[in-house]
Amino acid sequence: MILYTTVPEELIFPSDQEAFQKRHIIEMNGISLLIEETGENQCQIVRVLSTNPNHYLLESVFPGQKVPFFRS
Amino acid sequence: MNGNADQPTVQPVEKGSENVVDKIQQLGQTNIPQMDQETNIHCLTIIGQIEGHIQLPAQNKTTKYEHIIPQIVAIEQNMKIEGLLVILNTVGGDVEAGLAIAEMLASLTKPTVSIVLGGGHSIGVPIAVSCDYSFIAETATMTIHPIRLTGLVIGVPQTFEYLDKMQERVISFVTKHSNITEDKFKELMFSKGNLTRDIGTNVIGQDAVKYGLIDEIGGVGSAMKKLNELILERKNGKGGDILQ
């Protein structure tokens, strides 16, 4: 299907809210991280949200790392 | 996702010596790793699409202004940070969000250097030129094109004049912060035959420097060198009015 329109795709096909609700921005050891819930009490680091280049070298916050996750 | 009551907390996986430190932190001790994490140059990455008021699908890589702007404020405030490196690989996105980031970067009092790697298209252009000095990788490209909108601004269709004014804001920002002339920029913006069924120009590394849009060809190495130079100049009190 080709849609000839200037309306952006995300307006025509809004993505489901579930994908967004799974994502959270948290802070771990002073580093902001974007995480995604992957299961019960587990999440995966999606992105490091930091401007400090050294934070990207820390093994404990490498993207893809699985970390236990608790709702407080 | 603003901070709210069900803000989740995370405990790091138990592995290696670093986590010994993490455990100590959980016991309420001082933040040991922070000590050797200090660096005088911070790095801001503008990647994927620049997100505006509408949240893009979760699989999209986006740069969100609500992340970037507090980071820029923090960089300005933190005495230990002396310079900022901005790395761009963006397809563009929301005009107002992009201009907001560009204005914030332009008004930073600390030395800033940008590098365009891969692409700095569309609204990435003002962000690239907003820094004190800009670099572009030889193979990187920047697409300059007129503003395209759905016509919906703040939920209502806008007049052509409104879009024209918006475009004028982009043009004046770029010409003010780079060496390109308004005529040349407009010529690139409205030229035919470069983009498929569209007007605009895809400017590649060397050409961007030739037109005066970007200062120099280079990568991370040259950008860091320039940034260190600017930091030194500023320390010596000569950096009162850095070029551009």
Short mmCIF file of C-alpha atoms in Angstrom, two decimals:
data_model
loop_
_atom_site.label_atom_id
_atom_site.label_comp_id
_atom_site.label_asym_id
_atom_site.label_seq_id
_atom_site.Cartn_x
_atom_site.Cartn_y
_atom_site.Cartn_z
CA MET A 1 0.00 0.00 0.00
CA ILE A 2 1.34 3.41 -0.89
CA LEU A 3 -0.13 6.41 0.84
CA TYR A 4 0.35 9.64 -1.08
CA THR A 5 0.08 12.09 1.74
CA THR A 6 2.08 14.63 3.64
CA VAL A 7 0.59 13.47 6.92
CA PRO A 8 3.32 11.75 8.91
CA GLU A 9 3.15 8.00 9.26
CA GLU A 10 2.91 8.13 13.04
CA LEU A 11 -0.26 10.20 12.77
CA ILE A 12 -1.90 7.72 10.42
CA PHE A 13 -0.76 4.61 12.23
CA PRO A 14 -0.36 5.52 15.88
CA SER A 15 1.81 2.99 17.62
CA ASP A 16 0.30 1.11 20.52
CA GLN A 17 0.77 2.64 23.92
CA GLU A 18 2.03 -0.66 25.31
CA ALA A 19 5.44 -0.24 23.72
CA PHE A 20 5.82 3.12 25.42
CA GLN A 21 4.56 1.93 28.77
CA LYS A 22 7.26 -0.70 28.87
CA ARG A 23 9.97 1.93 28.60
CA HIS A 24 11.18 3.91 31.54
CA ILE A 25 13.90 6.36 32.26
CA ILE A 26 15.64 5.50 35.46
CA GLU A 27 18.75 6.58 37.24
CA MET A 28 21.32 4.04 38.34
CA ASN A 29 24.47 5.16 40.17
CA GLY A 30 23.82 8.66 38.94
CA ILE A 31 23.51 7.67 35.28
CA SER A 32 20.25 8.14 33.42
CA LEU A 33 19.25 5.06 31.49
CA LEU A 34 16.45 4.21 29.14
CA ILE A 35 15.25 0.73 29.99
CA GLU A 36 12.65 -1.63 28.63
CA GLU A 37 10.82 -4.19 30.71
CA THR A 38 11.56 -7.64 29.33
CA GLY A 39 9.72 -9.70 31.88
CA GLU A 40 8.76 -10.03 35.48
CA ASN A 41 11.25 -8.07 37.52
CA GLN A 42 13.69 -7.89 34.65
CA CYS A 43 14.58 -5.16 32.24
CA GLN A 44 17.09 -4.45 29.54
CA ILE A 45 19.11 -1.30 29.14
CA VAL A 46 18.20 0.32 25.80
CA ARG A 47 20.23 3.49 25.90
CA VAL A 48 22.50 5.46 28.16
CA LEU A 49 21.26 9.03 28.42
CA SER A 50 24.37 10.80 29.52
CA THR A 51 26.72 13.38 28.13
CA ASN A 52 29.65 12.03 30.12
CA PRO A 53 31.71 9.87 27.74
CA ASN A 54 33.03 7.81 30.65
CA HIS A 55 29.57 6.50 31.41
CA TYR A 56 29.61 4.69 28.08
CA LEU A 57 32.64 2.69 29.18
CA LEU A 58 31.03 1.27 32.28
CA GLU A 59 30.33 -2.38 31.78
CA SER A 60 27.50 -2.36 34.28
CA VAL A 61 25.39 -0.06 32.10
CA PHE A 62 26.20 -1.35 28.63
CA PRO A 63 23.10 -1.31 26.44
CA GLY A 64 21.64 -4.79 26.18
CA GLN A 65 22.58 -5.56 29.75
CA LYS A 66 19.81 -7.28 31.68
CA VAL A 67 19.19 -5.89 35.11
CA PRO A 68 16.78 -6.90 37.85
CA PHE A 69 13.97 -4.44 38.15
CA PHE A 70 11.67 -3.72 41.06
CA ARG A 71 8.72 -1.40 41.27
CA SER A 72 8.80 0.61 44.42
CA MET B 1 7.81 9.23 30.95
CA ASN B 2 8.02 11.79 33.63
CA GLY B 3 9.08 10.94 37.11
CA ASN B 4 6.09 9.60 38.97
CA ALA B 5 5.08 7.50 41.90
CA ASP B 6 5.71 4.16 40.22
CA GLN B 7 9.20 5.16 39.15
CA PRO B 8 11.05 1.86 38.98
CA THR B 9 14.37 1.34 40.63
CA VAL B 10 17.12 -0.87 39.39
CA GLN B 11 19.78 -2.88 41.04
CA PRO B 12 22.76 -3.80 38.91
CA VAL B 13 23.63 -7.40 38.13
CA GLU B 14 26.12 -8.97 40.42
CA LYS B 15 29.26 -9.39 38.40
CA GLY B 16 32.88 -8.37 38.73
CA SER B 17 34.60 -5.93 40.99
CA GLU B 18 32.52 -2.93 39.90
CA ASN B 19 29.51 -4.50 41.50
CA VAL B 20 31.25 -4.73 44.80
CA VAL B 21 31.18 -0.97 44.68
CA ASP B 22 27.54 -1.04 43.65
CA LYS B 23 26.74 -3.13 46.67
CA ILE B 24 28.48 -0.63 48.88
CA GLN B 25 26.34 2.12 47.35
CA GLN B 26 23.24 0.20 48.14
CA LEU B 27 24.32 0.20 51.75
CA GLY B 28 24.29 3.95 51.63
CA GLN B 29 27.98 4.61 51.20
CA THR B 30 29.46 7.43 49.18
CA ASN B 31 29.49 7.29 45.44
CA ILE B 32 32.97 5.96 44.72
CA PRO B 33 32.92 5.48 40.91
CA GLN B 34 31.88 9.11 40.42
CA MET B 35 35.35 10.22 41.47
CA ASP B 36 37.24 8.90 38.47
CA GLN B 37 34.40 9.56 36.08
CA GLU B 38 35.05 13.26 35.92
CA THR B 39 35.93 14.55 32.50
CA ASN B 40 36.25 18.10 31.27
CA ILE B 41 34.72 17.36 27.89
CA HIS B 42 31.20 16.11 27.58
CA CYS B 43 29.64 14.69 24.49
CA LEU B 44 26.12 15.18 23.19
CA THR B 45 24.83 12.87 20.51
CA ILE B 46 22.03 13.96 18.22
CA ILE B 47 20.90 10.75 16.59
CA GLY B 48 17.98 9.42 14.61
CA GLN B 49 15.00 11.67 14.38
CA ILE B 50 14.53 14.84 16.37
CA GLU B 51 11.30 14.36 18.21
CA GLY B 52 8.76 17.12 18.55
CA HIS B 53 5.44 17.13 20.35
CA ILE B 54 4.36 13.75 19.07
CA GLN B 55 6.11 10.73 20.48
CA LEU B 56 7.47 8.61 17.65
CA PRO B 57 7.02 4.83 17.65
CA ALA B 58 9.19 3.09 20.22
CA GLN B 59 11.35 1.37 17.61
CA ASN B 60 12.48 4.71 16.16
CA LYS B 61 15.76 6.12 17.30
CA THR B 62 15.00 9.57 18.51
CA THR B 63 16.58 12.57 20.11
CA LYS B 64 14.16 14.07 22.55
CA TYR B 65 14.47 17.73 23.40
CA GLU B 66 13.26 17.06 26.93
CA HIS B 67 16.43 14.99 27.39
CA ILE B 68 18.82 17.27 25.56
CA ILE B 69 17.82 20.63 27.01
CA PRO B 70 18.31 19.72 30.70
CA GLN B 71 21.64 18.15 29.72
CA ILE B 72 22.75 21.38 28.06
CA VAL B 73 21.67 23.32 31.16
CA ALA B 74 23.64 20.90 33.35
CA ILE B 75 26.71 21.29 31.13
CA GLU B 76 26.48 25.07 31.37
CA GLN B 77 26.12 24.89 35.14
CA ASN B 78 28.78 22.30 35.94
CA MET B 79 32.06 24.07 36.62
CA LYS B 80 34.07 20.92 35.88
CA ILE B 81 32.84 20.70 32.30
CA GLU B 82 34.93 22.90 30.06
CA GLY B 83 33.83 21.91 26.59
CA LEU B 84 31.11 20.15 24.67
CA LEU B 85 31.42 17.91 21.66
CA VAL B 86 28.24 17.50 19.63
CA ILE B 87 28.03 14.47 17.38
CA LEU B 88 25.34 14.44 14.74
CA ASN B 89 23.92 11.62 12.75
CA THR B 90 20.37 12.69 12.23
CA VAL B 91 17.74 12.67 9.55
CA GLY B 92 16.16 15.81 10.92
CA GLY B 93 12.72 16.04 12.39
CA ASP B 94 10.68 18.59 14.25
CA VAL B 95 11.61 22.13 13.24
CA GLU B 96 10.83 23.84 16.52
CA ALA B 97 12.52 21.18 18.67
CA GLY B 98 15.58 21.26 16.39
CA LEU B 99 15.78 25.03 16.51
CA ALA B 100 15.38 24.95 20.29
CA ILE B 101 18.38 22.62 20.61
CA ALA B 102 20.37 24.75 18.15
CA GLU B 103 19.61 27.94 20.07
CA MET B 104 20.58 26.33 23.36
CA LEU B 105 23.90 25.16 21.91
CA ALA B 106 24.58 28.55 20.35
CA SER B 107 24.03 30.32 23.66
CA LEU B 108 26.35 28.03 25.67
CA THR B 109 29.24 30.04 27.10
CA LYS B 110 31.56 27.04 26.99
CA PRO B 111 33.41 26.05 23.82
CA THR B 112 31.40 23.76 21.58
CA VAL B 113 32.51 21.75 18.57
CA SER B 114 30.22 19.73 16.35
CA ILE B 115 30.96 16.85 14.01
CA VAL B 116 28.59 15.59 11.38
CA LEU B 117 29.11 11.87 10.88
CA GLY B 118 26.98 10.07 8.38
CA GLY B 119 24.27 12.64 8.04
CA GLY B 120 23.14 15.93 9.43
CA HIS B 121 20.08 16.47 7.35
CA SER B 122 17.28 18.96 7.38
CA ILE B 123 16.96 20.50 10.87
CA GLY B 124 20.32 18.89 11.72
CA VAL B 125 21.91 21.70 9.68
CA PRO B 126 21.12 24.49 12.21
CA ILE B 127 22.30 22.23 15.03
CA ALA B 128 25.61 21.54 13.25
CA VAL B 129 26.30 25.22 12.62
CA SER B 130 25.19 26.35 16.09
CA CYS B 131 28.51 25.29 17.64
CA ASP B 132 31.60 27.46 17.85
CA TYR B 133 33.38 25.29 15.32
CA SER B 134 32.00 22.60 13.07
CA PHE B 135 33.48 19.56 11.40
CA ILE B 136 32.08 17.19 8.83
CA ALA B 137 33.35 13.76 7.91
CA GLU B 138 34.40 13.56 4.29
CA THR B 139 31.67 11.09 3.46
CA ALA B 140 28.98 12.71 5.57
CA THR B 141 26.10 14.51 3.93
CA MET B 142 23.66 17.25 4.79
CA THR B 143 20.38 17.65 3.01
CA ILE B 144 19.16 21.19 2.69
CA HIS B 145 15.54 21.47 1.71
CA PRO B 146 12.55 23.72 2.29
CA ILE B 147 10.42 23.18 5.36
CA ARG B 148 7.83 20.50 4.86
CA LEU B 149 4.97 20.24 7.20
CA THR B 150 1.66 18.56 7.34
CA GLY B 151 0.30 22.05 7.66
CA LEU B 152 -0.77 21.23 11.18
CA VAL B 153 0.80 23.48 13.76
CA ILE B 154 -0.56 23.31 17.28
CA GLY B 155 -3.33 21.17 15.89
CA VAL B 156 -4.67 23.60 13.32
CA PRO B 157 -3.80 24.03 9.65
CA GLN B 158 -1.49 26.96 9.10
CA THR B 159 -1.26 29.41 6.27
CA PHE B 160 1.51 29.41 3.72
CA GLU B 161 2.81 32.62 5.28
CA TYR B 162 3.26 30.87 8.61
CA LEU B 163 5.36 28.13 7.03
CA ASP B 164 7.30 30.72 5.12
CA LYS B 165 8.11 32.54 8.36
CA MET B 166 9.16 29.30 9.96
CA GLN B 167 11.51 28.66 7.06
CA GLU B 168 12.86 32.17 7.41
CA ARG B 169 13.78 31.36 11.02
CA VAL B 170 15.85 28.39 9.88
CA ILE B 171 17.55 30.38 7.11
CA SER B 172 18.40 33.29 9.38
CA PHE B 173 19.76 30.99 12.08
CA VAL B 174 22.00 29.12 9.65
CA THR B 175 23.31 32.25 7.93
CA LYS B 176 23.96 33.92 11.29
CA HIS B 177 25.93 31.01 12.68
CA SER B 178 27.90 29.91 9.62
CA ASN B 179 29.79 31.53 6.77
CA ILE B 180 27.23 30.67 4.13
CA THR B 181 25.39 33.56 2.53
CA GLU B 182 21.63 33.73 2.52
CA ASP B 183 21.54 33.68 -1.26
CA LYS B 184 23.70 30.58 -1.47
CA PHE B 185 21.72 28.77 1.21
CA LYS B 186 18.44 29.57 -0.52
CA GLU B 187 19.91 28.51 -3.84
CA LEU B 188 20.81 25.11 -2.35
CA MET B 189 17.44 24.89 -0.69
CA PHE B 190 15.43 25.47 -3.84
CA SER B 191 17.61 23.85 -6.49
CA LYS B 192 16.10 21.23 -8.73
CA GLY B 193 17.30 17.87 -9.95
CA ASN B 194 19.20 16.73 -6.87
CA LEU B 195 16.53 15.01 -4.86
CA THR B 196 13.95 12.66 -6.28
CA ARG B 197 10.79 14.60 -7.14
CA ASP B 198 11.72 17.26 -4.68
CA ILE B 199 13.70 20.44 -4.39
CA GLY B 200 16.78 20.82 -2.27
CA THR B 201 20.41 19.73 -2.30
CA ASN B 202 22.33 16.92 -0.74
CA VAL B 203 25.59 18.56 0.28
CA ILE B 204 28.53 16.18 0.77
CA GLY B 205 31.44 16.82 3.17
CA GLN B 206 33.82 18.81 0.99
CA ASP B 207 31.01 20.85 -0.57
CA ALA B 208 29.62 21.81 2.83
CA VAL B 209 33.02 23.32 3.64
CA LYS B 210 33.25 24.97 0.22
CA TYR B 211 29.87 26.69 0.68
CA GLY B 212 30.93 27.92 4.11
CA LEU B 213 28.28 25.93 5.91
CA ILE B 214 30.80 23.89 7.89
CA ASP B 215 34.26 25.03 8.96
CA GLU B 216 36.42 22.00 8.26
CA ILE B 217 36.63 18.38 7.15
CA GLY B 218 37.55 16.10 9.99
CA GLY B 219 36.64 13.42 12.44
CA VAL B 220 36.70 12.90 16.17
CA GLY B 221 40.46 13.41 16.44
CA SER B 222 40.50 16.83 14.83
CA ALA B 223 37.33 17.84 16.66
CA MET B 224 38.84 16.99 20.04
CA LYS B 225 42.01 18.84 19.14
CA LYS B 226 40.03 21.92 18.16
CA LEU B 227 37.92 21.70 21.29
CA ASN B 228 41.01 21.51 23.49
CA GLU B 229 42.40 24.54 21.67
CA LEU B 230 39.21 26.48 22.29
CA ILE B 231 39.21 25.47 25.95
CA LEU B 232 42.78 26.66 26.30
CA GLU B 233 41.96 29.95 24.57
CA ARG B 234 39.04 30.49 26.89
CA LYS B 235 41.21 29.75 29.93
CA ASN B 236 43.74 32.27 28.77
CA GLY B 237 41.01 34.84 28.57
CA LYS B 238 41.17 35.21 24.82
CA GLY B 239 38.02 33.32 24.15
CA GLY B 240 35.73 36.23 24.93
CA ASP B 241 34.45 36.34 21.43
CA ILE B 242 34.96 33.04 19.72
CA LEU B 243 34.37 33.11 16.01
CA GLN B 244 30.77 32.54 14.94
#
